[in-house]
CSV table of C-alpha atoms and ligand atoms in Angstrom, one decimal:
chain,number,residue,atom,x,y,z
A,245,MET,CA,-12.9,58.5,-46.5
A,246,VAL,CA,-14.7,56.9,-49.5
A,247,ARG,CA,-14.3,53.4,-50.1
A,248,ALA,CA,-13.8,52.4,-53.7
A,249,VAL,CA,-17.2,51.7,-55.0
A,250,VAL,CA,-17.8,48.3,-55.7
A,251,VAL,CA,-20.1,47.3,-58.5
A,252,GLY,CA,-22.2,44.4,-57.7
A,253,ASP,CA,-23.7,43.2,-54.5
A,254,LEU,CA,-22.2,42.2,-51.1
A,255,ARG,CA,-23.4,38.9,-50.1
A,256,VAL,CA,-23.5,36.5,-47.1
A,257,GLN,CA,-21.1,33.7,-47.2
A,258,GLU,CA,-21.5,30.5,-45.2
A,259,ILE,CA,-18.4,28.8,-43.9
A,260,ARG,CA,-18.1,25.3,-43.3
A,261,ARG,CA,-15.6,24.3,-40.7
A,262,GLY,CA,-13.7,21.2,-40.5
A,263,ASP,CA,-15.5,20.0,-37.5
A,264,GLY,CA,-18.8,20.5,-39.2
A,265,ARG,CA,-19.6,23.7,-37.6
A,266,ARG,CA,-20.9,26.5,-39.8
A,267,SER,CA,-20.4,30.3,-39.5
A,268,TRP,CA,-21.5,33.0,-41.7
A,269,THR,CA,-19.8,36.3,-42.8
A,270,ILE,CA,-20.2,39.0,-45.4
A,271,VAL,CA,-18.1,39.2,-48.7
A,272,TRP,CA,-17.6,41.5,-51.6
A,273,PRO,CA,-18.6,40.2,-55.0
A,274,GLU,CA,-15.1,39.0,-55.5
A,275,GLY,CA,-15.0,37.0,-52.4
A,276,THR,CA,-13.0,39.0,-49.9
A,277,VAL,CA,-14.4,39.5,-46.6
A,278,HIS,CA,-16.1,42.8,-45.7
A,279,PRO,CA,-13.6,43.8,-42.8
A,280,GLU,CA,-16.0,45.6,-40.4
A,281,ALA,CA,-18.9,43.3,-40.9
A,282,GLY,CA,-16.7,40.3,-40.5
A,283,ARG,CA,-15.1,41.6,-37.4
A,284,PHE,CA,-18.5,42.4,-36.0
A,285,LEU,CA,-20.0,38.9,-37.0
A,286,ARG,CA,-17.2,36.9,-35.4
A,287,ARG,CA,-18.3,38.3,-32.0
A,288,HIS,CA,-21.4,36.0,-32.7
A,289,GLU,CA,-19.5,33.0,-33.7
A,290,GLY,CA,-21.0,29.7,-32.8
A,291,SER,CA,-24.4,31.4,-32.1
A,292,GLY,CA,-27.7,31.2,-34.2
A,293,THR,CA,-27.6,34.9,-34.1
A,294,GLN,CA,-24.6,35.0,-36.3
A,295,ARG,CA,-26.6,33.9,-39.4
A,296,THR,CA,-29.5,36.2,-38.7
A,297,TYR,CA,-27.3,39.1,-38.3
A,298,ALA,CA,-25.3,38.4,-41.4
A,299,TYR,CA,-28.6,38.6,-43.4
A,300,LEU,CA,-29.7,41.6,-41.6
A,301,LEU,CA,-26.4,43.5,-41.8
A,302,VAL,CA,-25.9,42.6,-45.6
A,303,ASP,CA,-29.2,44.3,-46.4
A,304,HIS,CA,-28.2,47.4,-44.5
A,305,LEU,CA,-24.5,47.5,-46.0
A,306,ARG,CA,-26.2,47.5,-49.5
A,307,TRP,CA,-28.5,50.3,-48.6
A,308,LEU,CA,-25.5,52.4,-47.3
A,309,GLU,CA,-23.8,51.8,-50.6
A,310,ARG,CA,-26.9,53.1,-52.6
A,311,GLU,CA,-27.0,56.1,-50.2
A,312,CYS,CA,-23.3,56.7,-50.6
A,313,LEU,CA,-22.9,56.7,-47.0
A,314,THR,CA,-19.7,55.7,-45.2
A,315,PHE,CA,-19.5,54.4,-41.7
A,316,ASP,CA,-18.1,57.5,-40.3
A,317,ALA,CA,-20.8,59.7,-42.0
A,318,VAL,CA,-23.9,57.6,-40.8
A,319,ARG,CA,-26.1,59.5,-38.4
A,320,LEU,CA,-28.9,58.3,-36.1
A,321,SER,CA,-31.4,59.9,-38.3
A,322,ASP,CA,-30.1,57.9,-41.3
A,323,LEU,CA,-30.6,54.6,-39.2
A,324,GLU,CA,-34.0,55.8,-38.2
A,325,ARG,CA,-35.0,56.4,-41.9
A,326,TYR,CA,-33.6,53.0,-42.8
A,327,MET,CA,-35.6,51.4,-40.0
A,328,GLY,CA,-38.7,53.3,-41.4
A,329,ILE,CA,-38.0,51.8,-45.1
A,330,LEU,CA,-37.8,48.3,-43.6
A,331,GLY,CA,-41.1,48.5,-41.8
A,332,ALA,CA,-43.0,50.3,-44.5
A,333,GLU,CA,-46.1,48.7,-45.8
A,334,VAL,CA,-45.8,50.6,-49.2
A,335,ALA,CA,-42.6,51.6,-50.8
A,336,GLY,CA,-42.3,55.3,-51.6
A,337,PRO,CA,-43.5,56.7,-54.9
A,338,PHE,CA,-40.4,55.6,-56.7
A,339,GLY,CA,-39.9,52.5,-54.4
A,340,GLU,CA,-36.7,51.5,-52.9
A,341,PRO,CA,-35.0,49.5,-55.6
A,342,TRP,CA,-33.0,47.5,-53.2
A,343,ARG,CA,-36.2,46.5,-51.7
A,344,ILE,CA,-38.1,45.5,-54.5
A,345,GLY,CA,-39.6,42.0,-54.0
A,346,LYS,CA,-39.2,42.1,-50.4
A,347,ARG,CA,-42.1,42.2,-47.9
A,348,PRO,CA,-41.9,44.9,-45.0
A,349,TYR,CA,-40.4,43.5,-41.8
A,350,GLY,CA,-42.8,42.6,-39.0
A,351,GLN,CA,-42.3,43.7,-35.5
A,352,ALA,CA,-40.0,40.8,-34.5
A,353,ALA,CA,-37.6,41.4,-37.5
A,354,LEU,CA,-37.4,45.2,-36.8
A,355,THR,CA,-36.7,44.3,-33.2
A,356,THR,CA,-33.9,42.1,-34.2
A,357,THR,CA,-32.5,44.5,-36.9
A,358,ALA,CA,-32.5,47.3,-34.4
A,359,ALA,CA,-30.4,45.2,-32.0
A,360,CYS,CA,-28.2,44.2,-34.8
A,361,LEU,CA,-27.5,47.7,-36.1
A,362,LYS,CA,-27.0,49.0,-32.5
A,363,GLY,CA,-24.4,46.3,-31.9
A,364,PHE,CA,-22.8,46.9,-35.1
A,365,TYR,CA,-22.4,50.5,-34.7
A,366,LEU,CA,-21.4,50.3,-31.0
A,367,HIS,CA,-18.7,47.9,-32.1
A,368,GLN,CA,-17.7,50.3,-34.9
A,369,ALA,CA,-17.4,53.0,-32.2
A,370,ALA,CA,-15.3,50.9,-29.9
A,371,HIS,CA,-13.0,50.6,-32.8
A,372,GLY,CA,-12.8,54.3,-33.1
A,373,VAL,CA,-15.3,54.8,-36.0
A,374,ASN,CA,-18.1,57.3,-35.6
A,375,GLY,CA,-18.2,57.8,-31.8
A,376,GLU,CA,-20.9,60.2,-32.1
A,377,LEU,CA,-23.3,57.6,-33.6
A,378,GLY,CA,-22.2,55.2,-31.0
A,379,ALA,CA,-22.9,57.6,-28.3
A,380,ALA,CA,-26.4,58.4,-29.7
A,381,LEU,CA,-27.1,54.7,-29.9
A,382,ASP,CA,-26.0,54.1,-26.3
A,383,ARG,CA,-27.9,56.9,-24.8
A,384,GLY,CA,-31.2,55.1,-25.0
A,385,ARG,CA,-34.4,56.8,-24.3
A,386,LEU,CA,-36.5,57.2,-21.2
A,387,PRO,CA,-39.8,55.3,-21.9
A,388,SER,CA,-43.1,56.4,-20.5
A,389,ARG,CA,-44.0,55.1,-17.0
A,390,ALA,CA,-46.6,52.9,-18.6
A,391,VAL,CA,-44.0,51.3,-20.9
A,392,ARG,CA,-41.5,51.0,-18.1
A,393,ARG,CA,-44.0,49.2,-15.9
A,394,ARG,CA,-45.2,46.9,-18.6
A,395,ALA,CA,-41.4,46.1,-19.5
A,396,PHE,CA,-40.6,45.7,-15.8
A,397,LEU,CA,-43.4,43.0,-15.4
A,398,GLY,CA,-42.2,41.4,-18.5
A,399,HIS,CA,-38.8,41.4,-17.3
A,400,VAL,CA,-37.0,42.0,-20.4
A,401,THR,CA,-35.5,45.4,-19.7
A,402,ALA,CA,-32.7,44.2,-17.5
A,403,SER,CA,-30.9,42.4,-20.3
A,404,MET,CA,-32.0,44.6,-23.1
A,405,PRO,CA,-30.8,48.5,-22.7
A,406,ALA,CA,-33.2,50.8,-24.5
A,407,ASN,CA,-32.5,50.8,-28.2
A,408,PRO,CA,-33.4,54.2,-30.0
A,409,LEU,CA,-33.8,52.1,-33.2
A,410,ALA,CA,-36.3,49.5,-31.8
A,411,PRO,CA,-39.8,49.7,-33.0
A,412,ALA,CA,-42.4,51.3,-30.8
A,413,GLY,CA,-45.6,49.5,-30.0
A,414,PRO,CA,-46.8,46.7,-27.9
A,415,HIS,CA,-44.3,44.0,-28.9
A,416,ARG,CA,-43.9,42.5,-25.4
A,417,ARG,CA,-46.4,40.1,-24.1
A,418,HIS,CA,-48.3,41.2,-21.0
A,419,PRO,CA,-47.3,39.2,-18.0
A,420,LYS,CA,-49.7,36.4,-17.0
A,421,MET,CA,-51.4,37.4,-13.7
A,422,LEU,CA,-53.3,35.2,-11.3
A,423,PRO,CA,-57.0,34.7,-11.7
A,424,ASP,CA,-59.3,36.5,-9.3
A,425,ARG,CA,-59.0,35.3,-5.6
A,426,ALA,CA,-56.7,32.6,-6.7
A,427,ARG,CA,-55.0,32.7,-3.3
A,428,GLU,CA,-58.3,31.9,-1.3
A,429,ARG,CA,-59.4,29.5,-3.9
A,430,LEU,CA,-56.1,27.5,-3.9
A,431,LEU,CA,-55.9,27.6,-0.1
A,432,ALA,CA,-59.4,26.1,-0.2
A,433,GLU,CA,-58.2,23.3,-2.4
A,434,VAL,CA,-54.8,22.3,-0.9
A,435,THR,CA,-54.8,19.7,2.0
A,436,SER,CA,-51.5,20.0,3.6
A,437,ALA,CA,-49.8,22.6,5.6
A,438,ARG,CA,-46.9,22.3,3.5
A,439,ASP,CA,-49.0,23.4,0.5
A,440,ARG,CA,-50.9,26.1,2.2
A,441,LEU,CA,-47.3,27.4,3.2
A,442,VAL,CA,-46.4,27.2,-0.8
A,443,VAL,CA,-49.4,29.3,-1.7
A,444,THR,CA,-49.0,31.8,1.0
A,445,TRP,CA,-45.2,32.4,0.4
A,446,LEU,CA,-45.6,32.6,-3.2
A,447,ALA,CA,-48.6,35.1,-2.8
A,448,ASP,CA,-47.0,37.2,-0.1
A,449,GLY,CA,-43.4,36.9,-0.8
A,450,GLY,CA,-43.2,37.1,-4.5
A,451,LEU,CA,-40.6,34.3,-4.4
A,452,ARG,CA,-39.6,32.4,-7.4
A,453,ILE,CA,-40.4,28.7,-7.1
A,454,GLY,CA,-36.7,27.8,-7.1
A,455,GLU,CA,-35.9,30.4,-4.5
A,456,LEU,CA,-38.8,28.9,-2.3
A,457,CYS,CA,-37.9,25.3,-2.8
A,458,GLY,CA,-34.3,26.1,-2.2
A,459,LEU,CA,-34.8,27.7,1.3
A,460,HIS,CA,-33.1,26.1,4.2
A,461,LEU,CA,-34.3,26.5,7.6
A,462,VAL,CA,-31.3,28.6,8.6
A,463,ASP,CA,-32.2,31.1,6.0
A,464,LEU,CA,-35.4,31.9,7.8
A,465,HIS,CA,-35.1,34.8,10.4
A,466,LEU,CA,-38.7,35.0,11.3
A,467,ARG,CA,-38.5,36.9,14.6
A,468,GLU,CA,-37.8,40.5,15.0
A,469,ASN,CA,-34.2,41.6,15.3
A,470,ALA,CA,-32.5,38.6,14.0
A,471,ALA,CA,-28.8,37.9,14.7
A,472,CYS,CA,-27.9,38.9,11.3
A,473,GLY,CA,-28.6,42.5,11.8
A,474,GLN,CA,-29.6,43.1,8.3
A,475,CYS,CA,-33.4,43.7,8.7
A,476,ARG,CA,-35.4,44.2,12.0
A,477,ALA,CA,-38.4,42.7,10.6
A,478,PRO,CA,-39.1,39.0,9.9
A,479,HIS,CA,-37.4,38.0,6.8
A,480,VAL,CA,-35.5,35.4,4.9
A,481,HIS,CA,-32.2,35.3,3.2
A,482,VAL,CA,-32.3,33.8,-0.4
A,483,CYS,CA,-29.1,32.4,-1.0
A,484,HIS,CA,-27.7,30.9,-4.1
A,485,ARG,CA,-26.7,27.1,-3.3
A,486,PRO,CA,-25.8,25.3,-6.5
A,487,GLY,CA,-25.7,21.9,-4.7
A,488,ASN,CA,-29.1,21.5,-3.2
A,489,PRO,CA,-30.2,17.9,-3.3
A,490,ASN,CA,-33.7,18.8,-4.9
A,491,ARG,CA,-31.7,21.0,-7.5
A,492,ALA,CA,-33.6,24.2,-6.6
A,493,GLU,CA,-31.5,27.1,-7.1
A,494,ALA,CA,-32.0,30.7,-6.6
A,495,LYS,CA,-31.7,32.7,-9.7
A,496,THR,CA,-30.0,35.6,-8.2
A,497,LYS,CA,-26.6,35.1,-6.9
A,498,HIS,CA,-26.0,37.7,-4.1
A,499,PRO,CA,-23.1,36.8,-2.0
A,500,TRP,CA,-23.9,35.2,1.4
A,501,ARG,CA,-22.1,33.5,4.2
A,502,VAL,CA,-22.5,32.0,7.6
A,503,GLU,CA,-21.1,34.0,10.4
A,504,ASP,CA,-21.2,32.4,13.8
A,505,GLY,CA,-23.8,30.1,12.8
A,506,THR,CA,-26.1,32.9,11.2
A,507,VAL,CA,-26.7,33.2,7.5
A,508,VAL,CA,-25.7,36.9,6.4
A,509,GLY,CA,-26.2,38.3,3.0
A,510,GLY,CA,-28.0,36.8,0.0
A,511,LEU,CA,-31.2,38.4,-1.1
A,512,VAL,CA,-33.1,39.6,2.0
A,513,LYS,CA,-36.8,39.5,1.7
A,514,ARG,CA,-39.5,40.6,4.0
A,515,VAL,CA,-42.0,38.0,5.3
A,516,SER,CA,-45.5,38.6,6.1
A,517,PRO,CA,-47.5,37.6,9.2
A,518,ALA,CA,-49.3,35.1,7.2
A,519,MET,CA,-46.1,33.5,6.0
A,520,VAL,CA,-44.8,33.2,9.5
A,521,HIS,CA,-48.0,31.6,10.5
A,522,THR,CA,-48.0,29.1,7.8
A,523,TYR,CA,-44.5,28.3,8.5
A,524,PHE,CA,-45.1,27.4,12.2
A,525,ASP,CA,-48.1,25.4,11.3
A,526,TYR,CA,-46.2,23.4,9.0
A,527,LEU,CA,-43.1,23.0,11.1
A,528,THR,CA,-45.2,21.8,14.1
A,529,SER,CA,-47.3,19.3,12.1
A,530,GLU,CA,-45.7,17.8,9.1
A,531,TYR,CA,-42.2,18.7,9.1
A,532,PRO,CA,-40.0,15.5,9.8
A,533,THR,CA,-38.2,15.2,13.0
A,534,SER,CA,-35.5,13.0,11.5
A,535,GLN,CA,-32.7,14.6,9.5
A,536,ALA,CA,-34.1,13.5,6.1
A,537,GLY,CA,-35.0,16.8,5.0
A,538,GLN,CA,-31.4,17.8,5.2
A,539,GLY,CA,-32.3,21.2,6.7
A,540,MET,CA,-34.2,22.3,3.8
A,541,LEU,CA,-37.6,24.0,4.3
A,542,LEU,CA,-39.9,22.0,1.9
A,543,VAL,CA,-39.9,18.1,2.1
A,544,GLN,CA,-41.9,15.4,0.5
A,545,LEU,CA,-44.8,14.4,2.7
A,546,HIS,CA,-45.7,11.0,1.1
A,547,GLY,CA,-44.2,7.8,-0.6
A,548,PRO,CA,-40.9,6.3,-0.3
A,549,ASN,CA,-39.1,9.5,-0.4
A,550,ALA,CA,-41.1,11.1,2.5
A,551,GLY,CA,-38.9,13.7,4.3
A,552,GLN,CA,-36.6,14.1,1.5
A,553,PRO,CA,-36.1,17.6,0.0
A,554,TRP,CA,-39.0,18.5,-2.3
A,555,ALA,CA,-38.2,19.5,-5.9
A,556,PRO,CA,-39.6,22.5,-7.7
A,557,VAL,CA,-41.2,20.4,-10.4
A,558,ALA,CA,-43.2,18.7,-7.7
A,559,ALA,CA,-44.2,22.0,-6.4
A,560,ARG,CA,-45.4,23.1,-9.7
A,561,ARG,CA,-47.4,20.0,-10.1
A,562,MET,CA,-49.1,20.5,-6.8
A,563,LEU,CA,-50.1,24.1,-7.8
A,564,ALA,CA,-51.3,22.9,-11.4
A,565,ARG,CA,-53.5,20.1,-9.7
A,566,ALA,CA,-55.0,22.5,-7.1
A,567,GLY,CA,-55.6,25.2,-9.7
A,568,ARG,CA,-57.5,22.7,-11.9
A,569,ARG,CA,-59.5,21.5,-9.0
A,570,ALA,CA,-60.3,25.1,-8.0
A,571,GLY,CA,-61.5,25.8,-11.5
A,572,LEU,CA,-58.7,28.3,-12.1
A,573,GLY,CA,-57.0,26.3,-15.0
A,574,VAL,CA,-53.3,25.5,-14.7
A,575,ILE,CA,-51.7,28.0,-12.1
A,576,ARG,CA,-48.0,28.4,-12.8
A,577,PRO,CA,-45.8,29.8,-9.8
A,578,HIS,CA,-44.6,32.7,-11.8
A,579,ALA,CA,-48.1,34.3,-11.9
A,580,PHE,CA,-47.9,34.9,-8.2
A,581,ARG,CA,-44.7,36.9,-8.7
A,582,HIS,CA,-46.4,39.0,-11.3
A,583,SER,CA,-49.5,39.7,-9.3
A,584,PHE,CA,-47.2,40.2,-6.2
A,585,THR,CA,-45.0,42.8,-8.2
A,586,SER,CA,-48.2,44.5,-9.8
A,587,ALA,CA,-49.7,44.8,-6.4
A,588,VAL,CA,-46.7,46.3,-4.9
A,589,LEU,CA,-46.5,48.8,-7.8
A,590,ASP,CA,-50.4,49.8,-7.1
A,591,ALA,CA,-49.5,50.1,-3.5
A,592,SER,CA,-46.4,52.1,-3.9
A,593,ASP,CA,-48.0,54.5,-6.5
A,594,GLY,CA,-45.9,53.0,-9.1
A,595,ASN,CA,-42.5,53.2,-7.4
A,596,LEU,CA,-40.3,50.8,-9.5
A,597,LEU,CA,-37.5,50.7,-6.9
A,598,ILE,CA,-39.8,49.5,-4.2
A,599,ALA,CA,-41.3,47.0,-6.5
A,600,ARG,CA,-38.0,45.7,-7.6
A,601,ASP,CA,-36.7,45.4,-4.1
A,602,ALA,CA,-39.9,43.8,-2.7
A,603,GLY,CA,-39.9,41.2,-5.5
A,604,GLY,CA,-36.1,40.8,-5.6
A,605,TRP,CA,-36.1,41.6,-9.2
A,606,ALA,CA,-32.6,42.0,-10.7
A,607,SER,CA,-33.1,45.4,-12.0
A,608,THR,CA,-35.5,48.2,-13.0
A,609,ALA,CA,-33.0,48.7,-15.9
A,610,MET,CA,-32.3,52.4,-16.3
A,611,VAL,CA,-33.2,53.7,-12.8
A,612,ASP,CA,-31.2,51.1,-11.2
A,613,GLU,CA,-27.6,52.5,-11.6
A,614,ILE,CA,-29.0,56.0,-10.8
A,615,TYR,CA,-30.7,55.7,-7.7
A,616,GLY,CA,-29.5,52.5,-6.2
A,617,HIS,CA,-31.5,50.6,-3.5
A,618,VAL,CA,-34.3,51.1,-1.3
A,619,ASP,CA,-33.9,50.9,2.4
A,620,VAL,CA,-36.0,47.9,3.7
A,621,HIS,CA,-37.0,50.1,6.6
A,622,ASP,CA,-38.2,52.9,4.3
A,623,PRO,CA,-41.8,53.6,5.5
A,624,ALA,CA,-43.0,53.7,1.8
A,625,PHE,CA,-41.4,50.1,1.4
A,626,ASP,CA,-42.9,48.9,4.6
A,627,ALA,CA,-46.3,50.5,3.8
A,628,ALA,CA,-46.2,49.0,0.2
A,629,LEU,CA,-45.8,45.6,1.7
A,630,ARG,CA,-48.3,45.8,4.2
A,631,ALA,CA,-50.9,47.0,1.8
A,632,VAL,CA,-50.1,44.0,-0.3
A,633,TRP,CA,-50.5,41.8,2.7
A,634,GLY,CA,-53.8,43.3,3.5
A,635,GLU,CA,-52.6,44.9,6.7
A,636,GLY,CA,-53.6,48.6,6.7
A,637,ARG,CA,-51.8,50.4,9.3
B,60,ZN,ZN1,-31.4,37.8,8.6
């Protein structure tokens, strides 16, 4: 199926809507919308992506024309060749006429182009065109363990399936880890039992700051064999509650409920002996006896709102101040999470499933659907956590 060859170039057309919004599509020289491109770009209506994709896609469509390639004939190797040309520092001996005057794409532009092309051809495949290419793009690739590990800690893989067109190389930033001995040095700086709890729970629990500040006392099952029956060891249930008075919200939205006064479900996370210890220390010394805390774990200790639930922003400030006093620079809560996960990976010999479930990460991307979840009583899981908590057995 060969489209009538059109002389002249396809171009990006900006459309101004009556309400002031703008959108972008691709048109033939005489002004009619390129049907496949138009259909694909409409999926990105109202997003900044639409304009970017329009400009990336028009380049690609021009190249297809010069190569006399129709959509149903394009193969993965053609797309790889195309990506190679975009990123080439030097044009070939005869140059690429359609690229004259254009600089090679950088890593970011290549990554975006890869996403755009994959999206475009998957969209085509969904409409019955070139299913073979769609399948080849969808299959993804199994990256090396080192790459998986880095990607996992950078937590980008969950939302970004492998794309065979994506450029290789270190385009993800390495996660920011805690400085050496940060936990000990912070614990030496903080002055309240609550703040010792925060440092210890972030370090040993790998909790997000929103999860920690969002905990209610009823979510804490710190004794063995809790009534929920979900985990024999001490644990907490991270429950998504959009209405918390301190606006702390768990990012993960695992379903949970209260059964006979016991919280069941949510994200179950194991708790270390040190976490249990700091909890009782805090509860017996500083926690308000009034109902001011509204049943939430972390409360303000001073000022006019003493006893009220403590907001994540205040917890961040506390950590930042303690970090500066300890000479560690500004400590961000998420660094605890990265260090925790990295330590679990080390202790579990790089077991991504254990790391995911210990940290409550959403996914290890590819392995996720295949292998499911780790049993929280799996000896390897238990051993990894104990190693991280400094409790050899
Ligand atoms: Zn429980």
